[in-house]
Amino acid sequence: MMRDPRKAWLRAASLGIMMFLYLPIAVLVVYSFNAAKLSTAWQGLSLQWYALLARDHALLVALQNSLLIAAVSTAIATLLGVSAAVGIERLPWRRRTWLDGAFLLPLVMPEVMMGVALLLFFVLIKMPLGLLTVTIGHAVFNVPVVTMIVRARLRKLDPHLEEAARDLGATPWQAFRRVTLPLVRPSVIGAALLAFTVSLDDFVVTFFTAGPGATTLPLKVYSMIKTGISPEINALSAMLVVVSMALVGLSLVMQRTNEK
Amino acid sequence: MTGSSGLRTDARRTAWLLAPALAWMGLFFVLPLMVVFLISFATRSAYGGVEWAFTPANYRDLADPLYLRIYLRSCVMALATTGVCLVLGFPLAYHMARAPARWQGIWLVLVLIPFWTNFLVRTYAWMNLLRADGLLNTALIGAGVMRAPVEILYSDLAVLIGLVYGYLPFMVLPLYAAIERLDRSLLEAARDLYAPGWAVFTRVIVPLTKPGIIAGCLLVFIPSLGAYITPDLLGGARSMMIGNFIQHEYLVVRDWPLGSAASFVLMAIVVAGLWGYQRAGGVRA
């Protein structure tokens, strides 16, 4: 067969788009090591901006807040999401459809609207804005994320496995714990990691539901960007890029183990 | 065999599995939305509070040309983003889907990594590139393409670039899934019957990957329409989009009823878009 000339331009286009995707991030990481304070000119390698980050106390507090919120909201979302996924997959087909819609809506809802709705609600029930309200907000948008991922895995399972366990005298809880759960565990861990990442990265919902005392890492990054461009943000961004990559990598590895 | 009582306990067990999540989402998702809906018919009190009333005045106010322009600009921006993502995403997705199996996995990870990188950081990366003294201008002047720097940052073009950059993976992933499933022999058949390359694309590839195209377009259009960070950081004073308008009404002007009405109109456009695409997809498929 002849080599398709179309393939050459498809490959060129794909490589071009990859450049478009990676160049901005690469530039950011490279410039986080630039000694220059204001200009884009390269003035030598330096770790001073990373040193500046390490001394920034407010940043450390923001990081702590972010990790706490991500951990608690992920725990809530995983518990609720996994149990809902198992429940939905047991329902007869016809009754699933409206639940499908109900779990899809938070995923397609504009984030600003979700933030606004939560803000109004918390103000109306006189709940003080702070770490707790942000955590609740994150657990709301993460429940459907977990449910979606775990359901996809549950659907591929052989239903006879759990039935066999039940026939052999296992209680429903035993059948779930000893048969179903080990089979879906990698997807549960993958979903939890994803929820954790989404929570760690969220800006919009956090922006609306955080009070003055509950600064998270993205809120801090935002205020740093808004107050002026300093190479300190480059260093912080570069670190966030590395953390995101590690989390995604871990999540993918988990889902891959799941396939085997 | 399970008796009818066994079926009933099974149903009850399923209900208990679903109850916590449904209660949680009902309390913190459905209820707040209902509150927003109610407040969109209320009026604003003198000190930025809410006075209960039942009036469509807020929705009437939104018909003001000043506000309409924000909605129109957002729709145009979201459509442009969707179009550019489709044009860029299709060749990439096609190339990915036709690559050897081992390479497909690598391409997928490469598309996913920027997607999971913090959105603020990705937007900030473009601020660095697009500034008047940024790398893009420096490079273009250095290469002798331009004499004086052009400020791209704080313009509609910058917002468009930021949105395309942010949401391109949303387009690529469903397109890839659709093209990967495409039966190669159909393309060969079309070529054997002397269909020119363009006809193979429009009459075979596009109709067969339509579900993926529709899904990708929706996944890009919806978040672009409600975008907040991108126009806020990359846009100029006149680049306000619906998301910024809602935030402005809530947190700056403190006109909650108008902000609520504005967010419900945004949701109506999103739902209409979903419905329209579903119908468009349903007619041909």
Short mmCIF file of N, CA, C and O in Angstrom, two decimals, chain A residues 86-166:
data_model
loop_
_atom_site.label_atom_id
_atom_site.label_comp_id
_atom_site.label_asym_id
_atom_site.label_seq_id
_atom_site.Cartn_x
_atom_site.Cartn_y
_atom_site.Cartn_z
N VAL A 86 -23.64 2.22 43.34
CA VAL A 86 -24.12 0.85 43.53
C VAL A 86 -25.64 0.83 43.50
O VAL A 86 -26.26 -0.04 42.86
N GLY A 87 -26.26 1.82 44.16
CA GLY A 87 -27.72 1.89 44.19
C GLY A 87 -28.32 2.05 42.81
O GLY A 87 -29.24 1.33 42.42
N ILE A 88 -27.78 2.99 42.03
CA ILE A 88 -28.34 3.26 40.70
C ILE A 88 -28.22 2.03 39.80
O ILE A 88 -29.15 1.67 39.08
N GLU A 89 -27.06 1.36 39.87
CA GLU A 89 -26.86 0.21 38.99
C GLU A 89 -27.80 -0.96 39.35
O GLU A 89 -27.95 -1.89 38.57
N ARG A 90 -28.40 -0.90 40.55
CA ARG A 90 -29.32 -1.97 40.91
C ARG A 90 -30.75 -1.65 40.50
O ARG A 90 -31.61 -2.53 40.54
N LEU A 91 -30.99 -0.40 40.16
CA LEU A 91 -32.36 -0.01 39.81
C LEU A 91 -32.73 -0.59 38.45
O LEU A 91 -31.86 -0.81 37.60
N PRO A 92 -34.04 -0.83 38.22
CA PRO A 92 -34.46 -1.22 36.88
C PRO A 92 -34.22 -0.05 35.91
O PRO A 92 -34.22 1.12 36.30
N TRP A 93 -33.99 -0.39 34.63
CA TRP A 93 -33.60 0.60 33.63
C TRP A 93 -34.48 1.85 33.60
O TRP A 93 -33.99 2.96 33.51
N ARG A 94 -35.81 1.59 33.65
CA ARG A 94 -36.72 2.72 33.44
C ARG A 94 -36.58 3.78 34.54
O ARG A 94 -36.75 4.96 34.30
N ARG A 95 -36.28 3.30 35.77
CA ARG A 95 -36.20 4.27 36.85
C ARG A 95 -34.85 4.95 36.93
O ARG A 95 -34.64 5.87 37.70
N ARG A 96 -33.91 4.49 36.11
CA ARG A 96 -32.59 5.10 36.13
C ARG A 96 -32.56 6.45 35.42
O ARG A 96 -31.79 7.31 35.78
N THR A 97 -33.42 6.60 34.40
CA THR A 97 -33.27 7.75 33.50
C THR A 97 -33.30 9.09 34.22
O THR A 97 -32.45 9.94 33.97
N TRP A 98 -34.26 9.30 35.12
CA TRP A 98 -34.32 10.62 35.76
C TRP A 98 -33.16 10.81 36.71
O TRP A 98 -32.65 11.92 36.88
N LEU A 99 -32.67 9.71 37.30
CA LEU A 99 -31.48 9.82 38.16
C LEU A 99 -30.25 10.16 37.33
O LEU A 99 -29.40 10.94 37.75
N ASP A 100 -30.18 9.58 36.12
CA ASP A 100 -29.09 9.93 35.20
C ASP A 100 -29.05 11.43 35.00
O ASP A 100 -28.00 12.07 35.09
N GLY A 101 -30.23 11.99 34.72
CA GLY A 101 -30.33 13.44 34.51
C GLY A 101 -29.93 14.22 35.75
O GLY A 101 -29.17 15.18 35.68
N ALA A 102 -30.43 13.76 36.91
CA ALA A 102 -30.16 14.47 38.15
C ALA A 102 -28.67 14.50 38.47
O ALA A 102 -28.15 15.48 38.98
N PHE A 103 -27.96 13.41 38.13
CA PHE A 103 -26.53 13.38 38.42
C PHE A 103 -25.71 14.06 37.32
O PHE A 103 -24.55 14.37 37.52
N LEU A 104 -26.34 14.27 36.17
CA LEU A 104 -25.63 14.93 35.07
C LEU A 104 -25.67 16.45 35.25
O LEU A 104 -24.71 17.16 34.93
N LEU A 105 -26.79 16.94 35.77
CA LEU A 105 -27.00 18.39 35.87
C LEU A 105 -25.86 19.13 36.57
O LEU A 105 -25.38 20.14 36.04
N PRO A 106 -25.39 18.64 37.75
CA PRO A 106 -24.30 19.38 38.39
C PRO A 106 -23.03 19.42 37.54
O PRO A 106 -22.23 20.34 37.65
N LEU A 107 -22.87 18.42 36.66
CA LEU A 107 -21.66 18.37 35.83
C LEU A 107 -21.71 19.38 34.70
O LEU A 107 -20.68 19.87 34.26
N VAL A 108 -22.92 19.67 34.18
CA VAL A 108 -23.01 20.60 33.06
C VAL A 108 -23.38 22.01 33.51
O VAL A 108 -23.35 22.94 32.72
N MET A 109 -23.74 22.14 34.79
CA MET A 109 -24.15 23.45 35.30
C MET A 109 -22.99 24.45 35.28
O MET A 109 -21.88 24.12 35.70
N PRO A 110 -23.21 25.67 34.77
CA PRO A 110 -22.13 26.66 34.84
C PRO A 110 -21.68 26.84 36.28
O PRO A 110 -22.51 26.97 37.18
N GLU A 111 -20.36 26.83 36.48
CA GLU A 111 -19.81 26.87 37.83
C GLU A 111 -20.22 28.12 38.59
O GLU A 111 -20.45 28.08 39.79
N VAL A 112 -20.31 29.24 37.85
CA VAL A 112 -20.69 30.49 38.50
C VAL A 112 -22.06 30.34 39.15
O VAL A 112 -22.29 30.79 40.27
N MET A 113 -22.96 29.66 38.43
CA MET A 113 -24.31 29.51 38.95
C MET A 113 -24.31 28.66 40.22
O MET A 113 -25.02 28.96 41.18
N MET A 114 -23.51 27.60 40.22
CA MET A 114 -23.44 26.77 41.41
C MET A 114 -22.88 27.57 42.59
O MET A 114 -23.39 27.48 43.71
N GLY A 115 -21.87 28.37 42.33
CA GLY A 115 -21.29 29.20 43.38
C GLY A 115 -22.29 30.18 43.95
O GLY A 115 -22.44 30.31 45.18
N VAL A 116 -23.01 30.84 43.05
CA VAL A 116 -24.00 31.83 43.46
C VAL A 116 -25.11 31.18 44.29
O VAL A 116 -25.51 31.70 45.33
N ALA A 117 -25.59 30.03 43.82
CA ALA A 117 -26.69 29.35 44.51
C ALA A 117 -26.27 28.95 45.92
O ALA A 117 -27.02 29.17 46.88
N LEU A 118 -25.05 28.41 46.05
CA LEU A 118 -24.58 28.01 47.38
C LEU A 118 -24.40 29.23 48.29
O LEU A 118 -24.78 29.20 49.46
N LEU A 119 -23.86 30.31 47.72
CA LEU A 119 -23.66 31.53 48.51
C LEU A 119 -24.99 32.02 49.08
O LEU A 119 -25.12 32.28 50.27
N LEU A 120 -25.99 32.14 48.20
CA LEU A 120 -27.31 32.60 48.62
C LEU A 120 -27.87 31.70 49.70
O LEU A 120 -28.38 32.18 50.72
N PHE A 121 -27.77 30.40 49.48
CA PHE A 121 -28.33 29.43 50.40
C PHE A 121 -27.68 29.55 51.79
O PHE A 121 -28.36 29.62 52.80
N PHE A 122 -26.35 29.61 51.81
CA PHE A 122 -25.64 29.69 53.09
C PHE A 122 -25.97 30.99 53.82
O PHE A 122 -26.11 31.02 55.04
N VAL A 123 -26.11 32.08 53.07
CA VAL A 123 -26.44 33.36 53.70
C VAL A 123 -27.85 33.29 54.29
O VAL A 123 -28.10 33.74 55.40
N LEU A 124 -28.77 32.67 53.51
CA LEU A 124 -30.16 32.60 53.97
C LEU A 124 -30.31 31.75 55.23
O LEU A 124 -31.07 32.10 56.12
N ILE A 125 -29.59 30.62 55.30
CA ILE A 125 -29.72 29.78 56.50
C ILE A 125 -28.74 30.26 57.58
O ILE A 125 -28.55 29.58 58.58
N LYS A 126 -28.14 31.41 57.34
CA LYS A 126 -27.26 32.07 58.32
C LYS A 126 -26.08 31.20 58.73
O LYS A 126 -25.66 31.18 59.89
N MET A 127 -25.55 30.45 57.78
CA MET A 127 -24.37 29.65 58.06
C MET A 127 -23.15 30.51 57.73
O MET A 127 -23.04 31.03 56.63
N PRO A 128 -22.24 30.70 58.70
CA PRO A 128 -21.10 31.58 58.42
C PRO A 128 -20.21 30.99 57.33
O PRO A 128 -19.91 29.79 57.34
N LEU A 129 -19.80 31.85 56.38
CA LEU A 129 -18.94 31.38 55.28
C LEU A 129 -17.56 31.09 55.82
O LEU A 129 -17.02 31.85 56.61
N GLY A 130 -17.00 29.98 55.39
CA GLY A 130 -15.66 29.61 55.86
C GLY A 130 -15.26 28.27 55.31
O GLY A 130 -15.78 27.83 54.29
N LEU A 131 -14.34 27.61 56.00
CA LEU A 131 -13.84 26.32 55.52
C LEU A 131 -14.96 25.31 55.33
O LEU A 131 -14.98 24.56 54.37
N LEU A 132 -15.94 25.32 56.26
CA LEU A 132 -17.01 24.33 56.20
C LEU A 132 -17.86 24.51 54.95
O LEU A 132 -18.18 23.54 54.25
N THR A 133 -18.23 25.77 54.65
CA THR A 133 -19.09 25.99 53.48
C THR A 133 -18.34 25.63 52.19
O THR A 133 -18.95 25.08 51.27
N VAL A 134 -17.06 25.92 52.14
CA VAL A 134 -16.29 25.56 50.94
C VAL A 134 -16.25 24.03 50.79
O VAL A 134 -16.46 23.49 49.70
N THR A 135 -16.02 23.34 51.91
CA THR A 135 -15.96 21.88 51.88
C THR A 135 -17.28 21.30 51.38
O THR A 135 -17.30 20.39 50.54
N ILE A 136 -18.40 21.82 51.89
CA ILE A 136 -19.70 21.35 51.43
C ILE A 136 -19.84 21.57 49.92
O ILE A 136 -20.23 20.68 49.18
N GLY A 137 -19.48 22.77 49.48
CA GLY A 137 -19.59 23.09 48.05
C GLY A 137 -18.80 22.10 47.20
O GLY A 137 -19.29 21.60 46.20
N HIS A 138 -17.56 21.81 47.62
CA HIS A 138 -16.73 20.89 46.84
C HIS A 138 -17.33 19.48 46.83
O HIS A 138 -17.29 18.78 45.83
N ALA A 139 -17.87 19.07 47.98
CA ALA A 139 -18.46 17.72 48.04
C ALA A 139 -19.69 17.65 47.14
O ALA A 139 -20.03 16.58 46.64
N VAL A 140 -20.36 18.80 46.90
CA VAL A 140 -21.54 18.78 46.02
C VAL A 140 -21.13 18.50 44.58
O VAL A 140 -21.68 17.62 43.93
N PHE A 141 -20.13 19.23 44.06
CA PHE A 141 -19.81 18.97 42.65
C PHE A 141 -19.00 17.69 42.45
O PHE A 141 -18.87 17.21 41.33
N ASN A 142 -18.47 17.12 43.54
CA ASN A 142 -17.67 15.91 43.37
C ASN A 142 -18.47 14.61 43.47
O ASN A 142 -18.03 13.58 42.98
N VAL A 143 -19.66 14.64 44.10
CA VAL A 143 -20.46 13.41 44.18
C VAL A 143 -20.75 12.85 42.77
O VAL A 143 -20.51 11.67 42.51
N PRO A 144 -21.26 13.67 41.83
CA PRO A 144 -21.54 13.11 40.50
C PRO A 144 -20.28 12.61 39.79
O PRO A 144 -20.35 11.65 39.02
N VAL A 145 -19.14 13.25 40.04
CA VAL A 145 -17.89 12.81 39.41
C VAL A 145 -17.56 11.38 39.85
O VAL A 145 -17.30 10.49 39.02
N VAL A 146 -17.62 11.14 41.16
CA VAL A 146 -17.33 9.81 41.69
C VAL A 146 -18.35 8.79 41.17
O VAL A 146 -17.98 7.71 40.70
N THR A 147 -19.64 9.17 41.25
CA THR A 147 -20.69 8.26 40.81
C THR A 147 -20.48 7.83 39.36
O THR A 147 -20.58 6.65 39.02
N MET A 148 -20.16 8.80 38.49
CA MET A 148 -20.00 8.51 37.08
C MET A 148 -18.88 7.49 36.84
O MET A 148 -19.07 6.51 36.11
N ILE A 149 -17.73 7.72 37.48
CA ILE A 149 -16.58 6.84 37.25
C ILE A 149 -16.84 5.43 37.78
O ILE A 149 -16.58 4.43 37.11
N VAL A 150 -17.39 5.35 39.00
CA VAL A 150 -17.60 4.03 39.61
C VAL A 150 -18.70 3.27 38.86
O VAL A 150 -18.62 2.05 38.67
N ARG A 151 -19.73 4.00 38.39
CA ARG A 151 -20.80 3.32 37.64
C ARG A 151 -20.27 2.69 36.37
O ARG A 151 -20.66 1.59 35.99
N ALA A 152 -19.35 3.41 35.70
CA ALA A 152 -18.79 2.88 34.46
C ALA A 152 -18.12 1.54 34.71
O ALA A 152 -18.20 0.61 33.91
N ARG A 153 -17.45 1.42 35.87
CA ARG A 153 -16.77 0.18 36.21
C ARG A 153 -17.77 -0.91 36.61
O ARG A 153 -17.65 -2.06 36.20
N LEU A 154 -18.77 -0.52 37.42
CA LEU A 154 -19.76 -1.49 37.89
C LEU A 154 -20.48 -2.15 36.71
O LEU A 154 -20.82 -3.32 36.73
N ARG A 155 -20.73 -1.34 35.66
CA ARG A 155 -21.49 -1.85 34.52
C ARG A 155 -20.72 -2.96 33.79
O ARG A 155 -21.31 -3.78 33.12
N LYS A 156 -19.38 -2.94 33.93
CA LYS A 156 -18.59 -3.96 33.23
C LYS A 156 -18.46 -5.24 34.05
O LYS A 156 -17.93 -6.23 33.57
N LEU A 157 -18.92 -5.21 35.32
CA LEU A 157 -18.78 -6.40 36.18
C LEU A 157 -19.81 -7.46 35.80
O LEU A 157 -20.90 -7.15 35.34
N ASP A 158 -19.44 -8.69 36.05
CA ASP A 158 -20.37 -9.79 35.82
C ASP A 158 -21.34 -9.86 37.01
O ASP A 158 -20.90 -10.10 38.14
N PRO A 159 -22.64 -9.62 36.79
CA PRO A 159 -23.58 -9.60 37.92
C PRO A 159 -23.66 -10.96 38.61
O PRO A 159 -24.07 -11.05 39.77
N HIS A 160 -23.27 -12.01 37.88
CA HIS A 160 -23.38 -13.34 38.49
C HIS A 160 -22.43 -13.54 39.66
O HIS A 160 -22.67 -14.38 40.51
N LEU A 161 -21.35 -12.75 39.71
CA LEU A 161 -20.38 -12.93 40.79
C LEU A 161 -21.03 -12.65 42.14
O LEU A 161 -20.90 -13.42 43.08
N GLU A 162 -21.76 -11.51 42.21
CA GLU A 162 -22.39 -11.18 43.49
C GLU A 162 -23.51 -12.16 43.79
O GLU A 162 -23.70 -12.57 44.93
N GLU A 163 -24.25 -12.55 42.74
CA GLU A 163 -25.33 -13.52 42.93
C GLU A 163 -24.78 -14.84 43.48
O GLU A 163 -25.36 -15.44 44.38
N ALA A 164 -23.64 -15.26 42.93
CA ALA A 164 -23.03 -16.51 43.40
C ALA A 164 -22.68 -16.41 44.87
O ALA A 164 -22.93 -17.33 45.65
N ALA A 165 -22.12 -15.27 45.27
CA ALA A 165 -21.78 -15.07 46.67
C ALA A 165 -23.02 -15.16 47.54
O ALA A 165 -23.01 -15.79 48.61
N ARG A 166 -24.12 -14.53 47.05
CA ARG A 166 -25.37 -14.57 47.83
C ARG A 166 -25.89 -16.01 47.93
O ARG A 166 -26.35 -16.43 48.99
#
